């Protein structure tokens, strides 16, 4: 056998017999290795997927590749998780600092010895703080739905944790609604009707919708916990509905803070006072928090994997 090179209309020998035989031996060795690997795969049984690609659990190289991809995804997820937690806690810290520094805090001294009381203004302060905490806790509970494993041995534990956190968030939000109700009632004239002073703004209407959605979500969560047959079927729609609830709650919180700032600060709101900047910054943090929730819930849970064609 000779390897021939064509130049114009002539041919010339470029390899002698020894070099060509060495190349042939190397090629035959590679071919034998490929055939041997192919036969080993076939002898191992049904190791391929219907689309002709090899499963990673039977191929060490692919398994190591997928493990590296999973480790990379875990690092990225932890990065976004850390940002998510930092932004959520920053929202809580911002509303606390603003209230203590500029708006009378959360308690005042009572006329009774060794006692404290809450003024009507402080009821409003509690409303915004508890709503923010409830939103933060509720957002964290969504990721228990997303990362929930369907393993029978772990199903009950994960579901119980989710129900407990969701119930705590629901209770905190209910206290927030009571706080704003008490604030409105204490500022009403004595001869006014029961509905006057309530539910007259866009913020209150959106907040009521968020409260109703939160209640429906909590009831469905309890039902899924009591009846395990509903858990698997309820996970995908439950996660989506939770995202809608967080969106409506965030809109209610931002509109409430904006209306509160305009009503309270009046002219100072248009002069870029420190308190107005804090409240505006708080609103932006809530929006960033919402975007992080949407990204982490809607992003693919698994990356595209690379499979090797076995034939």
PDB file of C-alpha atoms in Angstrom:
ATOM      1  CA  UNK A   1       0.000   0.000   0.000  1.00  0.00           C
ATOM      2  CA  UNK A   2       1.272   3.446  -0.883  1.00  0.00           C
ATOM      3  CA  UNK A   3       0.095   6.931   0.005  1.00  0.00           C
ATOM      4  CA  UNK A   4       0.060   8.983  -3.182  1.00  0.00           C
ATOM      5  CA  UNK A   5       0.034  12.758  -3.571  1.00  0.00           C
ATOM      6  CA  UNK A   6      -1.329  14.252  -6.793  1.00  0.00           C
ATOM      7  CA  UNK A   7       0.363  17.381  -8.092  1.00  0.00           C
ATOM      8  CA  UNK A   8      -0.956  18.639 -11.407  1.00  0.00           C
ATOM      9  CA  UNK A   9      -0.967  15.615 -13.713  1.00  0.00           C
ATOM     10  CA  UNK A  10       1.709  13.581 -11.924  1.00  0.00           C
ATOM     11  CA  UNK A  11       1.710  11.351  -8.864  1.00  0.00           C
ATOM     12  CA  UNK A  12       4.571  10.592  -6.523  1.00  0.00           C
ATOM     13  CA  UNK A  13       5.125   8.278  -3.564  1.00  0.00           C
ATOM     14  CA  UNK A  14       5.398  10.133  -0.247  1.00  0.00           C
ATOM     15  CA  UNK A  15       5.497   7.238   2.235  1.00  0.00           C
ATOM     16  CA  UNK A  16       7.420   4.024   2.182  1.00  0.00           C
ATOM     17  CA  UNK A  17       5.979   0.654   3.129  1.00  0.00           C
ATOM     18  CA  UNK A  18       7.182   0.794   6.738  1.00  0.00           C
ATOM     19  CA  UNK A  19       5.529   4.134   7.512  1.00  0.00           C
ATOM     20  CA  UNK A  20       2.307   3.131   5.834  1.00  0.00           C
ATOM     21  CA  UNK A  21       2.171  -0.140   7.764  1.00  0.00           C
ATOM     22  CA  UNK A  22       2.663   1.757  11.032  1.00  0.00           C
ATOM     23  CA  UNK A  23      -0.203   4.055  10.144  1.00  0.00           C
ATOM     24  CA  UNK A  24      -2.385   1.076   9.240  1.00  0.00           C
ATOM     25  CA  UNK A  25      -1.549  -0.653  12.523  1.00  0.00           C
ATOM     26  CA  UNK A  26      -2.467   2.476  14.491  1.00  0.00           C
ATOM     27  CA  UNK A  27      -5.726   2.814  12.590  1.00  0.00           C
ATOM     28  CA  UNK A  28      -6.563  -0.844  13.125  1.00  0.00           C
ATOM     29  CA  UNK A  29      -5.854  -0.476  16.841  1.00  0.00           C
ATOM     30  CA  UNK A  30      -8.237   2.478  17.121  1.00  0.00           C
ATOM     31  CA  UNK A  31     -10.895   0.634  15.144  1.00  0.00           C
ATOM     32  CA  UNK A  32     -10.557  -2.453  17.353  1.00  0.00           C
ATOM     33  CA  UNK A  33     -10.905  -0.294  20.478  1.00  0.00           C
ATOM     34  CA  UNK A  34     -14.077   1.344  19.118  1.00  0.00           C
ATOM     35  CA  UNK A  35     -15.554  -2.049  18.197  1.00  0.00           C
ATOM     36  CA  UNK A  36     -14.635  -3.455  21.608  1.00  0.00           C
ATOM     37  CA  UNK A  37     -16.309  -0.551  23.411  1.00  0.00           C
ATOM     38  CA  UNK A  38     -19.385  -0.872  21.214  1.00  0.00           C
ATOM     39  CA  UNK A  39     -19.663  -4.596  21.931  1.00  0.00           C
ATOM     40  CA  UNK A  40     -19.241  -3.982  25.647  1.00  0.00           C
ATOM     41  CA  UNK A  41     -22.090  -1.483  25.566  1.00  0.00           C
ATOM     42  CA  UNK A  42     -24.331  -3.881  23.689  1.00  0.00           C
ATOM     43  CA  UNK A  43     -23.549  -6.753  26.094  1.00  0.00           C
ATOM     44  CA  UNK A  44     -24.428  -4.586  29.105  1.00  0.00           C
ATOM     45  CA  UNK A  45     -28.109  -4.578  28.184  1.00  0.00           C
ATOM     46  CA  UNK A  46     -30.587  -1.787  27.494  1.00  0.00           C
ATOM     47  CA  UNK A  47     -28.323   1.157  28.141  1.00  0.00           C
ATOM     48  CA  UNK A  48     -29.618   3.576  25.576  1.00  0.00           C
ATOM     49  CA  UNK A  49     -32.522   5.956  25.489  1.00  0.00           C
ATOM     50  CA  UNK A  50     -35.202   5.643  22.796  1.00  0.00           C
ATOM     51  CA  UNK A  51     -33.612   8.512  20.873  1.00  0.00           C
ATOM     52  CA  UNK A  52     -30.355   6.568  20.498  1.00  0.00           C
ATOM     53  CA  UNK A  53     -28.329   8.400  23.134  1.00  0.00           C
ATOM     54  CA  UNK A  54     -26.498   6.729  25.920  1.00  0.00           C
ATOM     55  CA  UNK A  55     -27.627   7.201  29.493  1.00  0.00           C
ATOM     56  CA  UNK A  56     -25.158   8.944  31.757  1.00  0.00           C
ATOM     57  CA  UNK A  57     -25.501   6.498  34.608  1.00  0.00           C
ATOM     58  CA  UNK A  58     -23.686   3.784  32.574  1.00  0.00           C
ATOM     59  CA  UNK A  59     -20.927   5.943  31.118  1.00  0.00           C
ATOM     60  CA  UNK A  60     -18.348   7.272  33.613  1.00  0.00           C
ATOM     61  CA  UNK A  61     -17.145  10.092  31.357  1.00  0.00           C
ATOM     62  CA  UNK A  62     -20.643  11.437  30.803  1.00  0.00           C
ATOM     63  CA  UNK A  63     -21.461  10.976  34.479  1.00  0.00           C
ATOM     64  CA  UNK A  64     -18.423  13.041  35.472  1.00  0.00           C
ATOM     65  CA  UNK A  65     -19.372  15.712  32.943  1.00  0.00           C
ATOM     66  CA  UNK A  66     -22.912  15.900  34.290  1.00  0.00           C
ATOM     67  CA  UNK A  67     -21.615  16.001  37.836  1.00  0.00           C
ATOM     68  CA  UNK A  68     -19.411  18.978  36.935  1.00  0.00           C
ATOM     69  CA  UNK A  69     -22.399  20.689  35.305  1.00  0.00           C
ATOM     70  CA  UNK A  70     -24.529  20.013  38.396  1.00  0.00           C
ATOM     71  CA  UNK A  71     -21.789  21.427  40.638  1.00  0.00           C
ATOM     72  CA  UNK A  72     -21.606  24.524  38.456  1.00  0.00           C
ATOM     73  CA  UNK A  73     -25.389  24.920  38.564  1.00  0.00           C
ATOM     74  CA  UNK A  74     -25.309  24.541  42.344  1.00  0.00           C
ATOM     75  CA  UNK A  75     -22.728  27.315  42.621  1.00  0.00           C
ATOM     76  CA  UNK A  76     -24.809  29.621  40.420  1.00  0.00           C
ATOM     77  CA  UNK A  77     -27.973  28.783  42.375  1.00  0.00           C
ATOM     78  CA  UNK A  78     -26.255  29.493  45.689  1.00  0.00           C
ATOM     79  CA  UNK A  79     -25.021  32.814  44.293  1.00  0.00           C
ATOM     80  CA  UNK A  80     -28.529  33.931  43.336  1.00  0.00           C
ATOM     81  CA  UNK A  81     -29.896  32.492  46.585  1.00  0.00           C
ATOM     82  CA  UNK A  82     -27.447  34.626  48.579  1.00  0.00           C
ATOM     83  CA  UNK A  83     -28.431  37.757  46.622  1.00  0.00           C
ATOM     84  CA  UNK A  84     -32.098  36.907  47.096  1.00  0.00           C
ATOM     85  CA  UNK A  85     -31.690  36.592  50.861  1.00  0.00           C
ATOM     86  CA  UNK A  86     -29.573  39.744  51.081  1.00  0.00           C
ATOM     87  CA  UNK A  87     -32.121  41.836  49.179  1.00  0.00           C
ATOM     88  CA  UNK A  88     -35.018  40.443  51.226  1.00  0.00           C
ATOM     89  CA  UNK A  89     -33.298  41.173  54.522  1.00  0.00           C
ATOM     90  CA  UNK A  90     -32.293  44.613  53.226  1.00  0.00           C
ATOM     91  CA  UNK A  91     -35.978  45.372  52.625  1.00  0.00           C
ATOM     92  CA  UNK A  92     -36.801  44.457  56.222  1.00  0.00           C
ATOM     93  CA  UNK A  93     -33.827  46.419  57.579  1.00  0.00           C
ATOM     94  CA  UNK A  94     -34.680  49.500  55.491  1.00  0.00           C
ATOM     95  CA  UNK A  95     -38.272  49.719  56.719  1.00  0.00           C
ATOM     96  CA  UNK A  96     -37.171  49.194  60.341  1.00  0.00           C
ATOM     97  CA  UNK A  97     -34.456  51.868  60.193  1.00  0.00           C
ATOM     98  CA  UNK A  98     -36.734  54.374  58.496  1.00  0.00           C
ATOM     99  CA  UNK A  99     -39.473  53.849  61.073  1.00  0.00           C
ATOM    100  CA  UNK A 100     -37.169  54.151  64.075  1.00  0.00           C
ATOM    101  CA  UNK A 101     -35.271  57.155  62.729  1.00  0.00           C
ATOM    102  CA  UNK A 102     -38.124  59.220  61.296  1.00  0.00           C
ATOM    103  CA  UNK A 103     -41.504  57.880  62.323  1.00  0.00           C
ATOM    104  CA  UNK A 104     -41.833  57.219  66.079  1.00  0.00           C
ATOM    105  CA  UNK A 105     -40.772  53.577  66.082  1.00  0.00           C
ATOM    106  CA  UNK A 106     -43.071  50.737  67.073  1.00  0.00           C
ATOM    107  CA  UNK A 107     -43.840  51.289  70.764  1.00  0.00           C
ATOM    108  CA  UNK A 108     -44.289  54.199  73.125  1.00  0.00           C
ATOM    109  CA  UNK A 109     -44.319  54.544  76.865  1.00  0.00           C
ATOM    110  CA  UNK A 110     -47.619  53.830  78.509  1.00  0.00           C
ATOM    111  CA  UNK A 111     -49.204  55.731  81.351  1.00  0.00           C
ATOM    112  CA  UNK A 112     -49.187  52.474  83.287  1.00  0.00           C
ATOM    113  CA  UNK A 113     -45.955  51.492  85.048  1.00  0.00           C
ATOM    114  CA  UNK A 114     -43.724  48.913  83.325  1.00  0.00           C
ATOM    115  CA  UNK A 115     -45.940  48.882  80.235  1.00  0.00           C
ATOM    116  CA  UNK A 116     -45.829  50.023  76.647  1.00  0.00           C
ATOM    117  CA  UNK A 117     -48.525  50.960  74.188  1.00  0.00           C
ATOM    118  CA  UNK A 118     -48.961  51.397  70.444  1.00  0.00           C
ATOM    119  CA  UNK A 119     -50.216  54.666  69.026  1.00  0.00           C
ATOM    120  CA  UNK A 120     -52.362  54.905  65.872  1.00  0.00           C
ATOM    121  CA  UNK A 121     -49.324  56.046  63.877  1.00  0.00           C
ATOM    122  CA  UNK A 122     -47.341  53.084  65.154  1.00  0.00           C
ATOM    123  CA  UNK A 123     -50.084  50.715  63.998  1.00  0.00           C
ATOM    124  CA  UNK A 124     -49.316  51.942  60.484  1.00  0.00           C
ATOM    125  CA  UNK A 125     -45.621  51.318  61.108  1.00  0.00           C
ATOM    126  CA  UNK A 126     -46.377  47.765  62.179  1.00  0.00           C
ATOM    127  CA  UNK A 127     -48.478  47.263  59.065  1.00  0.00           C
ATOM    128  CA  UNK A 128     -45.621  47.963  56.665  1.00  0.00           C
ATOM    129  CA  UNK A 129     -43.099  45.999  58.716  1.00  0.00           C
ATOM    130  CA  UNK A 130     -45.285  42.896  59.034  1.00  0.00           C
ATOM    131  CA  UNK A 131     -46.262  42.999  55.366  1.00  0.00           C
ATOM    132  CA  UNK A 132     -42.580  43.124  54.397  1.00  0.00           C
ATOM    133  CA  UNK A 133     -41.712  40.225  56.698  1.00  0.00           C
ATOM    134  CA  UNK A 134     -44.691  38.227  55.433  1.00  0.00           C
ATOM    135  CA  UNK A 135     -43.616  38.767  51.821  1.00  0.00           C
ATOM    136  CA  UNK A 136     -40.070  37.681  52.646  1.00  0.00           C
ATOM    137  CA  UNK A 137     -41.217  34.504  54.399  1.00  0.00           C
ATOM    138  CA  UNK A 138     -43.762  33.668  51.730  1.00  0.00           C
ATOM    139  CA  UNK A 139     -41.146  34.054  48.984  1.00  0.00           C
ATOM    140  CA  UNK A 140     -38.859  31.654  50.830  1.00  0.00           C
ATOM    141  CA  UNK A 141     -41.648  29.099  51.086  1.00  0.00           C
ATOM    142  CA  UNK A 142     -42.005  29.061  47.275  1.00  0.00           C
ATOM    143  CA  UNK A 143     -38.584  27.483  46.914  1.00  0.00           C
ATOM    144  CA  UNK A 144     -39.664  24.626  49.136  1.00  0.00           C
ATOM    145  CA  UNK A 145     -42.193  23.828  46.427  1.00  0.00           C
ATOM    146  CA  UNK A 146     -39.551  24.044  43.736  1.00  0.00           C
ATOM    147  CA  UNK A 147     -36.922  21.916  45.482  1.00  0.00           C
ATOM    148  CA  UNK A 148     -39.433  19.485  46.950  1.00  0.00           C
ATOM    149  CA  UNK A 149     -38.466  15.870  46.299  1.00  0.00           C
ATOM    150  CA  UNK A 150     -41.072  13.271  45.616  1.00  0.00           C
ATOM    151  CA  UNK A 151     -39.233  10.557  47.480  1.00  0.00           C
ATOM    152  CA  UNK A 152     -41.713   8.889  49.789  1.00  0.00           C
ATOM    153  CA  UNK A 153     -39.282   8.832  52.683  1.00  0.00           C
ATOM    154  CA  UNK A 154     -38.732  12.602  52.506  1.00  0.00           C
ATOM    155  CA  UNK A 155     -42.111  13.770  51.300  1.00  0.00           C
ATOM    156  CA  UNK A 156     -43.766  14.341  54.658  1.00  0.00           C
ATOM    157  CA  UNK A 157     -40.811  16.172  56.231  1.00  0.00           C
ATOM    158  CA  UNK A 158     -40.434  18.638  53.372  1.00  0.00           C
ATOM    159  CA  UNK A 159     -44.172  19.241  53.172  1.00  0.00           C
ATOM    160  CA  UNK A 160     -44.413  19.843  56.922  1.00  0.00           C
ATOM    161  CA  UNK A 161     -41.629  22.428  56.779  1.00  0.00           C
ATOM    162  CA  UNK A 162     -43.349  24.171  53.889  1.00  0.00           C
ATOM    163  CA  UNK A 163     -46.702  24.207  55.695  1.00  0.00           C
ATOM    164  CA  UNK A 164     -45.117  25.588  58.860  1.00  0.00           C
ATOM    165  CA  UNK A 165     -43.287  28.406  57.067  1.00  0.00           C
ATOM    166  CA  UNK A 166     -46.306  29.183  54.909  1.00  0.00           C
ATOM    167  CA  UNK A 167     -48.571  29.276  57.977  1.00  0.00           C
ATOM    168  CA  UNK A 168     -46.182  31.592  59.805  1.00  0.00           C
ATOM    169  CA  UNK A 169     -46.063  33.939  56.798  1.00  0.00           C
ATOM    170  CA  UNK A 170     -49.855  33.858  56.618  1.00  0.00           C
ATOM    171  CA  UNK A 171     -50.162  34.691  60.333  1.00  0.00           C
ATOM    172  CA  UNK A 172     -47.709  37.597  60.032  1.00  0.00           C
ATOM    173  CA  UNK A 173     -49.623  38.983  57.049  1.00  0.00           C
ATOM    174  CA  UNK A 174     -52.913  38.643  58.929  1.00  0.00           C
ATOM    175  CA  UNK A 175     -51.450  40.670  61.808  1.00  0.00           C
ATOM    176  CA  UNK A 176     -50.387  43.302  59.282  1.00  0.00           C
ATOM    177  CA  UNK A 177     -53.968  43.593  58.036  1.00  0.00           C
ATOM    178  CA  UNK A 178     -55.222  43.896  61.598  1.00  0.00           C
ATOM    179  CA  UNK A 179     -52.654  46.638  62.285  1.00  0.00           C
ATOM    180  CA  UNK A 180     -53.841  48.807  59.407  1.00  0.00           C
ATOM    181  CA  UNK A 181     -57.466  48.112  60.358  1.00  0.00           C
ATOM    182  CA  UNK A 182     -56.745  49.337  63.893  1.00  0.00           C
ATOM    183  CA  UNK A 183     -55.019  52.408  62.477  1.00  0.00           C
ATOM    184  CA  UNK A 184     -58.041  53.286  60.342  1.00  0.00           C
ATOM    185  CA  UNK A 185     -60.526  52.628  63.128  1.00  0.00           C
ATOM    186  CA  UNK A 186     -58.741  54.808  65.663  1.00  0.00           C
ATOM    187  CA  UNK A 187     -58.653  57.734  63.231  1.00  0.00           C
ATOM    188  CA  UNK A 188     -62.336  57.528  62.272  1.00  0.00           C
ATOM    189  CA  UNK A 189     -65.000  59.811  63.727  1.00  0.00           C
ATOM    190  CA  UNK A 190     -67.225  58.068  66.224  1.00  0.00           C
ATOM    191  CA  UNK A 191     -70.411  58.512  64.227  1.00  0.00           C
ATOM    192  CA  UNK A 192     -68.960  57.228  60.929  1.00  0.00           C
ATOM    193  CA  UNK A 193     -70.115  54.025  59.261  1.00  0.00           C
ATOM    194  CA  UNK A 194     -68.109  50.841  59.577  1.00  0.00           C
ATOM    195  CA  UNK A 195     -66.883  50.828  55.953  1.00  0.00           C
ATOM    196  CA  UNK A 196     -65.775  54.445  55.858  1.00  0.00           C
ATOM    197  CA  UNK A 197     -62.021  54.897  55.776  1.00  0.00           C
ATOM    198  CA  UNK A 198     -61.424  51.387  54.418  1.00  0.00           C
ATOM    199  CA  UNK A 199     -60.807  50.052  50.910  1.00  0.00           C
ATOM    200  CA  UNK A 200     -61.006  53.377  49.103  1.00  0.00           C
ATOM    201  CA  UNK A 201     -57.613  53.367  47.321  1.00  0.00           C
ATOM    202  CA  UNK A 202     -55.953  51.282  44.618  1.00  0.00           C
ATOM    203  CA  UNK A 203     -53.461  50.098  47.224  1.00  0.00           C
ATOM    204  CA  UNK A 204     -56.227  48.748  49.462  1.00  0.00           C
ATOM    205  CA  UNK A 205     -57.949  46.978  46.566  1.00  0.00           C
ATOM    206  CA  UNK A 206     -54.735  45.351  45.363  1.00  0.00           C
ATOM    207  CA  UNK A 207     -53.868  44.464  48.952  1.00  0.00           C
ATOM    208  CA  UNK A 208     -57.252  42.812  49.411  1.00  0.00           C
ATOM    209  CA  UNK A 209     -56.685  40.744  46.255  1.00  0.00           C
ATOM    210  CA  UNK A 210     -53.272  39.711  47.567  1.00  0.00           C
ATOM    211  CA  UNK A 211     -54.801  38.707  50.910  1.00  0.00           C
ATOM    212  CA  UNK A 212     -57.456  36.599  49.175  1.00  0.00           C
ATOM    213  CA  UNK A 213     -54.864  34.895  46.974  1.00  0.00           C
ATOM    214  CA  UNK A 214     -52.687  34.260  50.016  1.00  0.00           C
ATOM    215  CA  UNK A 215     -55.658  32.698  51.812  1.00  0.00           C
ATOM    216  CA  UNK A 216     -56.471  30.431  48.864  1.00  0.00           C
ATOM    217  CA  UNK A 217     -52.833  29.363  48.655  1.00  0.00           C
ATOM    218  CA  UNK A 218     -52.699  28.585  52.368  1.00  0.00           C
ATOM    219  CA  UNK A 219     -55.940  26.568  52.276  1.00  0.00           C
ATOM    220  CA  UNK A 220     -54.700  24.557  49.300  1.00  0.00           C
ATOM    221  CA  UNK A 221     -51.421  23.947  51.118  1.00  0.00           C
ATOM    222  CA  UNK A 222     -53.212  22.597  54.176  1.00  0.00           C
ATOM    223  CA  UNK A 223     -55.450  20.446  51.962  1.00  0.00           C
ATOM    224  CA  UNK A 224     -52.419  19.001  50.168  1.00  0.00           C
ATOM    225  CA  UNK A 225     -50.783  18.232  53.503  1.00  0.00           C
ATOM    226  CA  UNK A 226     -53.885  16.511  54.877  1.00  0.00           C
ATOM    227  CA  UNK A 227     -54.509  14.578  51.630  1.00  0.00           C
ATOM    228  CA  UNK A 228     -51.168  13.345  50.249  1.00  0.00           C
ATOM    229  CA  UNK A 229     -52.801  12.280  46.990  1.00  0.00           C
ATOM    230  CA  UNK A 230     -53.056  15.966  46.050  1.00  0.00           C
ATOM    231  CA  UNK A 231     -49.379  16.770  46.550  1.00  0.00           C
ATOM    232  CA  UNK A 232     -47.914  15.663  43.241  1.00  0.00           C
ATOM    233  CA  UNK A 233     -50.781  17.104  41.210  1.00  0.00           C
ATOM    234  CA  UNK A 234     -50.744  20.375  43.124  1.00  0.00           C
ATOM    235  CA  UNK A 235     -47.036  21.213  42.939  1.00  0.00           C
ATOM    236  CA  UNK A 236     -46.777  22.812  39.458  1.00  0.00           C
ATOM    237  CA  UNK A 237     -49.938  24.962  39.690  1.00  0.00           C
ATOM    238  CA  UNK A 238     -49.145  25.759  43.322  1.00  0.00           C
ATOM    239  CA  UNK A 239     -45.745  27.149  42.418  1.00  0.00           C
ATOM    240  CA  UNK A 240     -47.190  29.244  39.580  1.00  0.00           C
ATOM    241  CA  UNK A 241     -50.025  30.570  41.738  1.00  0.00           C
ATOM    242  CA  UNK A 242     -47.508  31.431  44.463  1.00  0.00           C
ATOM    243  CA  UNK A 243     -45.550  33.501  41.974  1.00  0.00           C
ATOM    244  CA  UNK A 244     -48.720  35.385  41.020  1.00  0.00           C
ATOM    245  CA  UNK A 245     -49.437  36.006  44.698  1.00  0.00           C
ATOM    246  CA  UNK A 246     -45.947  37.396  45.278  1.00  0.00           C
ATOM    247  CA  UNK A 247     -46.343  39.694  42.277  1.00  0.00           C
ATOM    248  CA  UNK A 248     -49.679  41.093  43.499  1.00  0.00           C
ATOM    249  CA  UNK A 249     -48.325  41.446  47.048  1.00  0.00           C
ATOM    250  CA  UNK A 250     -45.276  43.339  45.795  1.00  0.00           C
ATOM    251  CA  UNK A 251     -47.467  45.721  43.802  1.00  0.00           C
ATOM    252  CA  UNK A 252     -49.624  46.313  46.885  1.00  0.00           C
ATOM    253  CA  UNK A 253     -46.566  46.976  49.047  1.00  0.00           C
ATOM    254  CA  UNK A 254     -44.959  49.408  46.595  1.00  0.00           C
ATOM    255  CA  UNK A 255     -48.181  51.351  45.975  1.00  0.00           C
ATOM    256  CA  UNK A 256     -48.823  51.473  49.722  1.00  0.00           C
ATOM    257  CA  UNK A 257     -45.364  52.842  50.483  1.00  0.00           C
ATOM    258  CA  UNK A 258     -45.673  55.395  47.698  1.00  0.00           C
ATOM    259  CA  UNK A 259     -49.079  56.604  48.882  1.00  0.00           C
ATOM    260  CA  UNK A 260     -47.866  56.672  52.478  1.00  0.00           C
ATOM    261  CA  UNK A 261     -44.828  58.772  51.525  1.00  0.00           C
ATOM    262  CA  UNK A 262     -46.852  61.277  49.494  1.00  0.00           C
ATOM    263  CA  UNK A 263     -49.424  61.671  52.261  1.00  0.00           C
ATOM    264  CA  UNK A 264     -46.921  61.886  55.094  1.00  0.00           C
ATOM    265  CA  UNK A 265     -44.055  63.898  53.611  1.00  0.00           C
ATOM    266  CA  UNK A 266     -46.118  66.157  51.335  1.00  0.00           C
ATOM    267  CA  UNK A 267     -43.792  68.892  50.048  1.00  0.00           C
ATOM    268  CA  UNK A 268     -40.673  67.254  51.475  1.00  0.00           C
ATOM    269  CA  UNK A 269     -41.251  64.283  49.194  1.00  0.00           C
ATOM    270  CA  UNK A 270     -40.544  66.443  46.142  1.00  0.00           C
ATOM    271  CA  UNK A 271     -37.394  67.953  47.627  1.00  0.00           C
ATOM    272  CA  UNK A 272     -35.481  64.648  47.859  1.00  0.00           C
ATOM    273  CA  UNK A 273     -35.454  64.485  51.638  1.00  0.00           C
ATOM    274  CA  UNK A 274     -33.544  61.659  53.291  1.00  0.00           C
ATOM    275  CA  UNK A 275     -36.718  59.871  54.351  1.00  0.00           C
ATOM    276  CA  UNK A 276     -38.175  60.081  50.847  1.00  0.00           C
ATOM    277  CA  UNK A 277     -34.985  58.610  49.391  1.00  0.00           C
ATOM    278  CA  UNK A 278     -35.121  55.760  51.900  1.00  0.00           C
ATOM    279  CA  UNK A 279     -38.740  55.010  51.015  1.00  0.00           C
ATOM    280  CA  UNK A 280     -38.009  55.148  47.284  1.00  0.00           C
ATOM    281  CA  UNK A 281     -34.999  52.904  47.795  1.00  0.00           C
ATOM    282  CA  UNK A 282     -37.175  50.497  49.737  1.00  0.00           C
ATOM    283  CA  UNK A 283     -39.604  50.357  46.816  1.00  0.00           C
ATOM    284  CA  UNK A 284     -36.780  49.597  44.391  1.00  0.00           C
ATOM    285  CA  UNK A 285     -35.481  46.845  46.674  1.00  0.00           C
ATOM    286  CA  UNK A 286     -38.928  45.255  46.656  1.00  0.00           C
ATOM    287  CA  UNK A 287     -38.936  45.288  42.847  1.00  0.00           C
ATOM    288  CA  UNK A 288     -35.463  43.722  42.696  1.00  0.00           C
ATOM    289  CA  UNK A 289     -36.647  41.124  45.207  1.00  0.00           C
ATOM    290  CA  UNK A 290     -39.607  40.323  42.954  1.00  0.00           C
ATOM    291  CA  UNK A 291     -37.398  39.970  39.878  1.00  0.00           C
ATOM    292  CA  UNK A 292     -35.076  37.594  41.736  1.00  0.00           C
ATOM    293  CA  UNK A 293     -38.017  35.449  42.804  1.00  0.00           C
ATOM    294  CA  UNK A 294     -39.346  35.273  39.248  1.00  0.00           C
ATOM    295  CA  UNK A 295     -35.925  34.403  37.835  1.00  0.00           C
ATOM    296  CA  UNK A 296     -35.194  31.677  40.366  1.00  0.00           C
ATOM    297  CA  UNK A 297     -38.637  30.096  40.023  1.00  0.00           C
ATOM    298  CA  UNK A 298     -38.904  30.239  36.237  1.00  0.00           C
ATOM    299  CA  UNK A 299     -35.328  29.371  35.278  1.00  0.00           C
ATOM    300  CA  UNK A 300     -34.730  25.779  34.057  1.00  0.00           C
ATOM    301  CA  UNK A 301     -33.976  23.415  36.897  1.00  0.00           C
ATOM    302  CA  UNK A 302     -31.698  21.271  34.787  1.00  0.00           C
ATOM    303  CA  UNK A 303     -29.270  22.244  32.036  1.00  0.00           C
ATOM    304  CA  UNK A 304     -29.021  20.651  28.625  1.00  0.00           C
ATOM    305  CA  UNK A 305     -26.934  17.521  28.991  1.00  0.00           C
ATOM    306  CA  UNK A 306     -24.460  16.122  26.484  1.00  0.00           C
ATOM    307  CA  UNK A 307     -25.013  12.531  25.403  1.00  0.00           C
ATOM    308  CA  UNK A 308     -22.736  10.376  23.280  1.00  0.00           C
ATOM    309  CA  UNK A 309     -24.081   8.548  20.255  1.00  0.00           C
ATOM    310  CA  UNK A 310     -23.304   4.907  20.830  1.00  0.00           C
ATOM    311  CA  UNK A 311     -23.237   3.962  17.160  1.00  0.00           C
TER     312      UNK A 311
END
